Coordinates of C-alpha atoms in Angstrom, one line a residue:
M306 CA 0.3 -0.3 0.4
S307 CA 1.7 3.8 -1.2
A308 CA 2.1 5.7 1.9
K309 CA -0.7 7.7 0.7
L310 CA -3.5 5.6 1.0
Q311 CA -2.6 4.5 4.4
P312 CA -4.5 7.0 7.4
L313 CA -7.2 5.1 5.5
E314 CA -6.2 2.1 7.6
A315 CA -7.5 3.9 10.6
V316 CA -10.6 4.5 8.8
L317 CA -11.5 1.3 7.0
D318 CA -11.0 -2.0 8.2
P319 CA -9.6 -4.9 6.0
A320 CA -11.4 -5.1 3.6
G321 CA -11.7 -1.9 3.0
I322 CA -8.7 -1.5 0.6
V323 CA -8.4 -3.7 -2.1
T324 CA -5.5 -3.3 -4.5
E325 CA -4.4 -6.5 -5.6
P326 CA -4.7 -6.1 -9.2
A327 CA -6.7 -9.0 -9.7
A328 CA -9.2 -8.5 -7.1
M329 CA -9.1 -4.6 -7.2
A330 CA -10.1 -5.9 -11.4
P331 CA -14.1 -6.4 -11.5
Y332 CA -14.5 -2.7 -10.5
L333 CA -12.8 -1.4 -12.9
S334 CA -14.4 -1.4 -16.0
D335 CA -18.1 -0.4 -17.7
W336 CA -20.7 -3.8 -17.8
R337 CA -20.7 -4.4 -21.3
G338 CA -16.7 -4.3 -21.4
R339 CA -16.4 -1.4 -23.2
R340 CA -14.8 1.2 -20.5
H341 CA -11.4 0.5 -18.7
G342 CA -10.1 2.4 -16.0
R343 CA -6.9 2.3 -13.8
A344 CA -7.4 3.1 -10.1
Q345 CA -5.4 3.4 -7.0
A346 CA -7.2 1.4 -4.8
I347 CA -10.6 0.1 -4.5
L348 CA -12.3 1.7 -1.4
R349 CA -14.9 0.1 0.3
P350 CA -16.8 2.0 3.2
R351 CA -19.2 0.4 5.5
T352 CA -20.6 3.6 7.3
V353 CA -21.3 7.2 5.8
E354 CA -19.0 8.5 8.8
E355 CA -16.4 6.7 6.6
V356 CA -18.0 7.7 3.6
S357 CA -16.7 11.8 5.3
A358 CA -12.9 10.6 6.4
I359 CA -13.0 8.6 2.7
M360 CA -14.2 12.7 1.5
R361 CA -12.0 14.2 3.8
W362 CA -8.9 12.4 3.1
A363 CA -9.7 12.8 -0.7
T364 CA -9.9 16.6 0.2
Q365 CA -6.7 16.8 1.5
T366 CA -5.9 15.4 -0.5
R367 CA -7.3 16.7 -3.8
T368 CA -7.6 12.4 -4.8
P369 CA -10.6 12.0 -7.5
V370 CA -13.4 9.9 -6.2
V371 CA -15.7 7.5 -8.6
P372 CA -18.3 6.5 -6.6
Q373 CA -19.9 3.1 -7.7
G374 CA -22.8 0.8 -7.1
G375 CA -23.7 -2.3 -8.7
N376 CA -21.5 -1.4 -12.2
T377 CA -24.5 -2.0 -13.9
G378 CA -24.2 1.4 -16.0
L379 CA -25.0 2.3 -20.2
S380 CA -23.1 5.0 -19.8
G381 CA -19.4 4.5 -18.9
G382 CA -20.0 7.2 -15.7
A383 CA -18.6 4.5 -12.6
T384 CA -15.2 3.4 -14.2
P385 CA -12.7 6.2 -13.5
D386 CA -9.9 6.7 -16.6
G387 CA -6.6 5.3 -17.2
S388 CA -4.9 7.2 -15.7
G389 CA -4.3 6.0 -12.6
E390 CA -5.0 8.9 -10.2
A391 CA -8.1 7.9 -9.0
I392 CA -9.8 6.2 -6.0
M393 CA -12.8 4.2 -6.9
L394 CA -15.3 4.2 -3.9
S395 CA -18.0 1.2 -3.8
L396 CA -21.1 1.1 -1.6
G397 CA -22.2 -2.4 -1.6
R398 CA -21.6 -2.1 2.4
L399 CA -23.8 0.3 3.1
N400 CA -26.7 -2.2 2.7
Q401 CA -28.7 -1.8 5.3
I402 CA -33.2 -1.2 5.2
R403 CA -32.6 1.4 7.7
S404 CA -36.8 2.0 8.1
V405 CA -39.8 0.3 6.6
D406 CA -43.6 3.0 7.6
V407 CA -46.4 1.6 6.6
L408 CA -48.5 4.4 7.6
G409 CA -46.4 7.8 6.1
D410 CA -45.9 5.0 2.9
T411 CA -41.5 5.4 2.5
L412 CA -38.8 3.8 3.2
V413 CA -35.1 4.0 3.2
A414 CA -32.4 2.5 2.3
E415 CA -28.5 2.8 2.5
A416 CA -26.3 2.9 -1.4
G417 CA -25.4 0.0 -1.2
C418 CA -29.0 -0.9 -1.0
V419 CA -29.8 -4.3 -4.2
L420 CA -32.4 -2.7 -6.5
T421 CA -34.5 -6.3 -5.4
D422 CA -33.7 -6.4 -2.0
V423 CA -35.9 -2.3 -1.1
Q424 CA -38.7 -4.5 -4.0
R425 CA -38.6 -7.7 -0.9
A426 CA -38.7 -4.5 2.4
A427 CA -42.0 -3.1 0.4
T428 CA -42.7 -6.7 -0.2
E429 CA -43.1 -7.8 3.0
A430 CA -45.1 -4.7 5.0
D431 CA -47.4 -5.2 2.0
R432 CA -46.3 -2.3 0.4
L433 CA -44.9 -2.0 -3.4
F434 CA -41.9 -0.5 -4.3
P435 CA -42.4 0.4 -8.1
L436 CA -39.7 0.3 -9.3
S437 CA -38.6 -2.2 -12.1
L438 CA -35.6 -2.7 -14.1
G439 CA -33.7 -5.6 -15.9
S440 CA -31.0 -5.1 -14.0
E441 CA -33.0 -5.0 -11.0
G442 CA -31.5 -8.2 -9.2
S443 CA -27.6 -6.4 -9.4
C444 CA -27.9 -2.6 -9.4
Q445 CA -27.9 -0.4 -6.2
I446 CA -30.0 2.1 -4.9
G447 CA -26.7 4.6 -4.8
G448 CA -26.8 4.1 -8.2
I449 CA -30.5 4.1 -9.1
V450 CA -30.7 7.5 -7.4
A451 CA -27.3 8.9 -8.5
T452 CA -28.6 7.6 -12.9
N453 CA -32.5 8.7 -12.3
A454 CA -33.2 5.5 -13.6
G455 CA -36.3 4.2 -14.9
G456 CA -37.2 1.0 -15.4
I457 CA -40.4 -0.2 -17.0
N458 CA -43.3 2.0 -15.1
V459 CA -43.0 5.0 -15.2
I460 CA -45.8 5.9 -17.1
R461 CA -47.9 5.4 -14.1
Y462 CA -45.3 5.7 -11.1
G463 CA -42.8 8.1 -12.8
T464 CA -38.6 8.0 -12.4
V465 CA -36.4 7.7 -9.4
R466 CA -36.9 11.4 -8.5
D467 CA -40.7 10.7 -8.6
L468 CA -40.5 8.3 -6.1
V469 CA -37.4 10.1 -3.6
L470 CA -38.7 12.3 -0.7
G471 CA -35.2 12.6 0.9
L472 CA -31.1 12.0 1.0
E473 CA -28.3 11.5 2.5
F474 CA -25.4 12.7 0.7
V475 CA -21.6 13.4 1.4
Q476 CA -20.3 16.5 0.0
A477 CA -16.4 17.0 -1.7
D478 CA -15.6 18.4 1.6
G479 CA -16.8 15.1 3.7
A480 CA -19.5 17.1 5.0
V481 CA -22.3 15.3 5.6
I482 CA -26.0 16.1 4.4
R483 CA -28.9 14.2 7.0
G484 CA -32.0 15.3 3.7
L485 CA -33.9 12.5 4.9
K486 CA -36.8 13.6 6.0
P487 CA -40.1 11.0 5.0
L488 CA -42.3 14.8 4.4
R489 CA -44.4 14.8 0.9
K490 CA -44.5 18.6 1.5
D491 CA -41.4 20.5 2.1
N492 CA -40.4 24.0 1.0
A493 CA -37.9 25.7 2.9
G494 CA -35.6 26.7 0.5
Y495 CA -33.5 24.9 -2.4
A496 CA -34.0 21.0 -3.3
L497 CA -30.6 19.7 -3.3
R498 CA -32.3 16.9 -3.3
D499 CA -33.5 18.1 -7.4
M500 CA -30.0 17.8 -7.5
L501 CA -28.6 15.5 -6.7
I502 CA -30.6 13.2 -7.9
G503 CA -29.1 12.4 -11.8
S504 CA -26.3 14.3 -10.7
E505 CA -24.0 10.7 -11.2
G506 CA -21.9 11.6 -8.4
T507 CA -21.0 15.0 -9.1
L508 CA -21.9 16.3 -6.9
G509 CA -21.9 14.4 -4.0
I510 CA -22.0 11.4 -2.6
I511 CA -25.1 9.5 -1.5
T512 CA -25.1 7.3 0.9
A513 CA -29.4 6.9 1.7
A514 CA -32.5 8.2 0.7
A515 CA -35.8 8.1 1.2
F516 CA -38.6 6.0 -1.3
K517 CA -42.4 7.0 -1.7
L518 CA -44.4 3.5 -1.1
F519 CA -47.3 2.7 -2.9
A520 CA -50.4 0.1 -1.7
R521 CA -49.3 -3.3 -3.3
P522 CA -51.9 -3.9 -6.6
S523 CA -54.2 -6.4 -5.7
V524 CA -55.7 -7.5 -8.8
S525 CA -53.0 -7.2 -12.8
A526 CA -53.9 -8.9 -15.7
T527 CA -50.2 -8.6 -18.0
A528 CA -50.3 -9.5 -22.0
L529 CA -48.6 -9.6 -25.0
C530 CA -50.0 -8.1 -28.0
G531 CA -48.3 -8.6 -32.0
F532 CA -48.4 -4.8 -33.8
A533 CA -48.1 -3.4 -37.9
S534 CA -46.4 -0.7 -36.4
P535 CA -45.4 1.3 -33.5
A536 CA -48.1 3.5 -34.5
A537 CA -50.6 0.7 -33.8
A538 CA -49.4 0.1 -30.4
L539 CA -50.1 4.4 -29.7
Q540 CA -53.6 3.4 -31.1
V541 CA -54.3 1.0 -28.8
L542 CA -51.8 3.0 -25.8
H543 CA -55.0 5.6 -26.2
R544 CA -57.9 2.9 -26.1
L545 CA -56.9 1.6 -22.7
R546 CA -55.7 5.3 -21.7
S547 CA -59.3 6.3 -22.0
V548 CA -60.6 3.1 -20.5
A549 CA -58.3 2.1 -17.6
G550 CA -56.2 5.3 -16.9
A551 CA -53.2 5.9 -13.8
R552 CA -54.6 2.0 -13.7
I553 CA -51.7 1.5 -16.9
S554 CA -48.6 0.0 -14.7
S555 CA -46.9 -0.8 -17.9
F556 CA -47.0 -0.3 -21.7
E557 CA -43.9 -1.9 -23.6
L558 CA -42.4 -1.7 -27.1
M559 CA -39.7 -3.8 -29.1
C560 CA -39.0 -4.6 -32.6
D561 CA -39.3 -8.1 -33.7
A562 CA -36.0 -8.3 -34.7
E563 CA -35.3 -7.3 -31.1
M564 CA -37.6 -9.8 -30.3
G565 CA -35.6 -13.6 -31.5
L566 CA -32.2 -11.9 -31.0
T567 CA -33.8 -11.9 -27.3
L568 CA -35.6 -16.1 -27.1
A569 CA -32.5 -16.7 -29.1
L570 CA -30.2 -15.9 -26.6
V571 CA -31.6 -15.6 -23.8
P572 CA -32.8 -19.3 -22.4
T573 CA -35.1 -19.0 -20.1
T574 CA -37.3 -16.4 -22.7
T575 CA -40.0 -19.0 -24.8
L576 CA -43.3 -16.3 -27.2
P577 CA -46.5 -17.9 -25.5
L578 CA -47.9 -15.9 -28.7
G579 CA -49.0 -18.6 -31.8
E580 CA -47.2 -16.1 -34.7
R581 CA -43.4 -13.3 -35.1
H582 CA -45.0 -10.3 -35.6
P583 CA -43.4 -6.8 -36.4
W584 CA -43.6 -5.0 -33.4
Y585 CA -45.0 -6.3 -29.6
G586 CA -46.5 -4.5 -26.7
F587 CA -46.2 -6.4 -23.1
I588 CA -48.8 -4.9 -21.4
E589 CA -50.0 -4.5 -18.0
I590 CA -53.1 -3.3 -16.0
A591 CA -53.4 -3.2 -11.8
D592 CA -55.6 -2.2 -8.9
S593 CA -55.2 -2.7 -5.3
D594 CA -59.2 -2.7 -4.8
R595 CA -59.7 -7.0 -5.5
E596 CA -63.6 -6.0 -6.7
A597 CA -61.6 -3.9 -10.0
D598 CA -61.7 -6.3 -13.4
V599 CA -59.0 -5.4 -14.5
E600 CA -59.1 -9.3 -16.8
R601 CA -62.3 -7.2 -18.6
I602 CA -61.0 -4.4 -19.0
L603 CA -57.9 -5.9 -20.9
T604 CA -59.8 -8.4 -22.7
E605 CA -62.2 -5.6 -23.9
V606 CA -59.7 -2.8 -25.3
L607 CA -57.9 -6.2 -26.9
G608 CA -60.5 -7.2 -28.8
A609 CA -62.2 -4.0 -29.5
A610 CA -58.1 -3.7 -31.5
L611 CA -58.3 -6.9 -32.5
E612 CA -61.8 -6.0 -34.2
A613 CA -60.8 -3.3 -35.3
E614 CA -57.9 -4.3 -37.1
V615 CA -55.3 -2.5 -34.7
L616 CA -54.6 -5.1 -33.0
T617 CA -53.0 -8.8 -34.8
D618 CA -52.6 -10.9 -32.5
A619 CA -52.7 -10.5 -28.3
V620 CA -53.1 -13.5 -25.2
I621 CA -53.8 -12.5 -21.7
A622 CA -51.5 -14.7 -18.9
S623 CA -53.9 -17.0 -16.6
S624 CA -51.5 -17.5 -13.9
E625 CA -49.0 -15.2 -11.8
A626 CA -46.2 -17.6 -14.3
Q627 CA -47.2 -17.1 -17.5
A628 CA -46.7 -13.6 -17.1
Q629 CA -43.3 -13.9 -14.7
A630 CA -42.7 -15.8 -18.1
I631 CA -43.3 -12.6 -20.1
W632 CA -42.5 -10.6 -18.0
T633 CA -39.1 -12.0 -18.2
I634 CA -38.5 -10.9 -22.2
R635 CA -38.6 -7.9 -22.2
L636 CA -36.5 -8.3 -19.0
A637 CA -33.8 -9.6 -21.5
V638 CA -33.2 -7.5 -23.3
A639 CA -30.6 -5.8 -22.8
E640 CA -27.9 -9.4 -21.8
A641 CA -29.2 -10.2 -25.2
N642 CA -28.1 -7.8 -26.6
R643 CA -24.2 -7.4 -25.1
L644 CA -24.3 -11.2 -26.3
A645 CA -25.2 -10.6 -29.7
G646 CA -21.8 -8.7 -30.5
P647 CA -21.2 -4.5 -31.3
S648 CA -23.5 -2.7 -31.1
V649 CA -23.9 1.1 -30.3
P650 CA -26.6 1.6 -28.7
H651 CA -28.1 4.7 -28.0
D652 CA -31.5 6.0 -24.8
T653 CA -34.0 8.5 -26.8
S654 CA -36.7 10.4 -25.3
V655 CA -39.1 11.4 -27.6
A656 CA -42.7 12.8 -27.3
T657 CA -45.0 10.1 -27.6
A658 CA -46.5 10.5 -30.4
D659 CA -42.9 11.7 -31.9
V660 CA -42.2 7.8 -31.4
P661 CA -43.1 6.5 -35.0
A662 CA -41.0 9.2 -36.4
L663 CA -38.1 8.1 -34.2
I664 CA -38.3 5.0 -36.0
T665 CA -38.9 5.5 -39.0
A666 CA -36.1 7.8 -39.5
V667 CA -33.7 6.0 -37.2
E668 CA -34.4 2.8 -39.8
Q669 CA -34.5 5.6 -42.8
A670 CA -30.6 6.0 -42.3
A671 CA -29.2 2.4 -41.0
A672 CA -30.4 1.9 -44.6
R673 CA -28.3 4.8 -46.2
C674 CA -25.5 4.9 -44.0
F675 CA -24.9 1.7 -42.0
P676 CA -26.3 -0.6 -44.3
S677 CA -24.5 -3.9 -42.2
A678 CA -26.5 -2.9 -39.1
R679 CA -29.2 -4.5 -37.9
P680 CA -31.5 -1.3 -36.0
L681 CA -33.3 -2.9 -32.7
F682 CA -35.7 -1.1 -30.9
V683 CA -37.2 -1.6 -28.1
G684 CA -38.0 0.7 -25.2
H685 CA -41.1 2.3 -22.5
I686 CA -43.8 3.9 -25.5
G687 CA -45.8 5.6 -22.7
D688 CA -43.3 7.7 -21.8
G689 CA -41.4 8.5 -24.8
N690 CA -38.2 6.5 -24.8
I691 CA -37.1 4.1 -26.7
H692 CA -33.6 2.3 -26.2
V693 CA -32.3 2.4 -30.3
T694 CA -29.9 -0.5 -31.2
L695 CA -27.4 -0.7 -34.1
L696 CA -26.4 -4.6 -34.6
F697 CA -23.0 -4.8 -36.5
P698 CA -21.1 -8.0 -37.9
K699 CA -17.7 -8.2 -35.9
A700 CA -16.0 -7.9 -39.9
E701 CA -17.6 -4.9 -39.7
V702 CA -15.9 -3.6 -36.4
P703 CA -12.9 -6.2 -35.8
N704 CA -11.1 -3.6 -33.1
A705 CA -11.7 -0.6 -30.9
A706 CA -10.4 1.8 -33.1
A707 CA -13.1 1.4 -35.6
F708 CA -15.6 0.2 -33.0
A709 CA -15.5 3.7 -31.5
A710 CA -15.1 5.1 -35.2
T711 CA -18.1 3.2 -35.9
A712 CA -20.0 3.8 -32.8
A713 CA -18.8 8.0 -33.1
A714 CA -21.0 8.2 -36.9
V715 CA -24.5 6.3 -35.9
N716 CA -24.0 9.0 -31.9
A717 CA -23.9 12.0 -35.2
C718 CA -26.6 10.2 -37.0
V719 CA -28.8 9.0 -34.1
F720 CA -28.7 12.4 -32.2
D721 CA -29.4 14.8 -34.4
I722 CA -32.5 12.8 -35.5
V723 CA -33.3 13.4 -32.1
T724 CA -32.8 16.8 -31.1
R725 CA -35.0 17.7 -35.3
L726 CA -38.0 16.0 -33.2
G727 CA -36.7 17.9 -30.0
G728 CA -36.0 14.6 -27.9
S729 CA -33.8 13.4 -25.1
I730 CA -30.0 11.9 -26.2
T731 CA -30.8 10.3 -23.0
A732 CA -34.7 9.2 -21.6
E733 CA -32.1 7.3 -17.6
H734 CA -28.9 6.0 -18.3
G735 CA -26.9 8.9 -18.4
I736 CA -24.5 11.0 -19.7
G737 CA -22.2 9.4 -18.2
H738 CA -18.5 9.3 -20.3
S739 CA -19.8 7.7 -22.9
L740 CA -22.4 10.9 -24.0
V741 CA -19.7 14.0 -22.2
G742 CA -19.1 14.7 -26.1
A743 CA -22.7 14.6 -27.5
F744 CA -24.5 16.1 -24.4
A745 CA -22.2 19.9 -24.4
Q746 CA -23.0 19.6 -28.9
A747 CA -26.5 19.6 -28.5
A748 CA -26.9 21.5 -24.6
Q749 CA -27.7 25.1 -24.6
P750 CA -25.0 27.0 -24.3
E751 CA -26.6 29.2 -21.3
A752 CA -27.7 25.9 -19.5
L753 CA -23.9 24.2 -19.5
A754 CA -22.3 27.1 -17.7
L755 CA -24.9 27.9 -15.4
M756 CA -24.2 22.9 -14.7
R757 CA -20.1 24.2 -14.4
R758 CA -21.7 26.5 -12.2
V759 CA -23.5 24.5 -9.8
K760 CA -20.8 21.8 -10.4
H761 CA -17.5 24.3 -9.4
A762 CA -20.1 24.9 -6.5
F763 CA -20.8 21.5 -4.7
D764 CA -17.0 20.4 -5.9
P765 CA -14.7 22.9 -6.4
L766 CA -11.1 21.2 -6.5
G767 CA -13.0 19.0 -9.6
I768 CA -13.0 15.6 -7.5
L769 CA -16.0 13.9 -8.1
N770 CA -15.8 11.8 -10.7
P771 CA -14.1 14.4 -13.5
G772 CA -14.8 13.7 -16.5
A773 CA -18.0 12.7 -16.2
V774 CA -21.4 14.7 -16.9
L775 CA -18.9 17.7 -18.1
A776 CA -15.8 17.5 -19.8
A777 CA -13.1 18.2 -17.4

């Protein structure tokens, strides 16, 4: 251990300082294996007091700090650069559920809690924590707050920002902001909570969060549908909203190419429809009222859509196991894309009505500029967040340099389309390191300048995740 790190031995237990290269390796690459970095050490605190002490040391020594949760991010924001100057701050040992309040419908969890553990704690209290996404078995609370994660239930419950009541975080100088008040109303001063949410570790180290809980649905109905086009899916969504309203928990869209890839590469997936279709919709409606006949509502809406030839096929799950099998397909997409080969993914967001235009424009641009690529589309059509991926043959991108050049060209093309449609280049994955340049080009200059001033106010030495979100 270097002399610089030795003061930390008085702060952390032996398991809290990792310097052996083989033990450090898993922390130094992103989930996709595309970004690799170096670090002086991996620090693994167990308490907020230890995080505070680490940040005081980092300020005194001017050491860059890169926080990391479950390392499931898709924008490279939790991976250090190649200089080796930073320390990695892994928050996985801050993993306590501090409280569950069933009367106030709140839960307080530390940053290292895995999302499924938070879901389970809510369920054990007969409540619902509605955030659900593909990496929920490994992503951690600090990371999902720091990236303002979305998932499949945004259409009903909103993003993480809508679920967070308060935050505890550590400033760059080690000061602890204890903002875990479980209040639904609090107009006392600036909302520091909202500044930290989505900041990707660049403004402070999130150590705990207070969340809203909800009544658990007593009844639900799940369907997998076949559509001829995204426009047809939007028509069904409109029909369903007119009848089911806030009962709609999820409405997801997937193209057939993505479906085929997932079925081929993830053995736990099977298609419950009799044949393949150009597009698919994953739908769930639910209600906490046991008397609500949600299956009848879904059956009637889909039946009318079939008669009107807006829908080409549909199956409604007849059991919880069948419903889980349908959602297994949707949640397996990220793993399928990772296994499929070289791909350039995007996390785009447009107005819901513009989703068909986005997809058509990307398909046309891909055919024109990247004829060997296979466009893949999946996402949350109910909130306009479509994940656009271009999958390339391995021969097209034989090395890292070729991939980087291809990715830059694809990004420029897709981001131009999104910008023309008035959308966002990232809906829920964040800027990280991967999109810093694109964000700088897309953002209003005055807004970017204001963000830099905010960053300087929170982190005057620039030691918090340098180079993420904003160029260093």
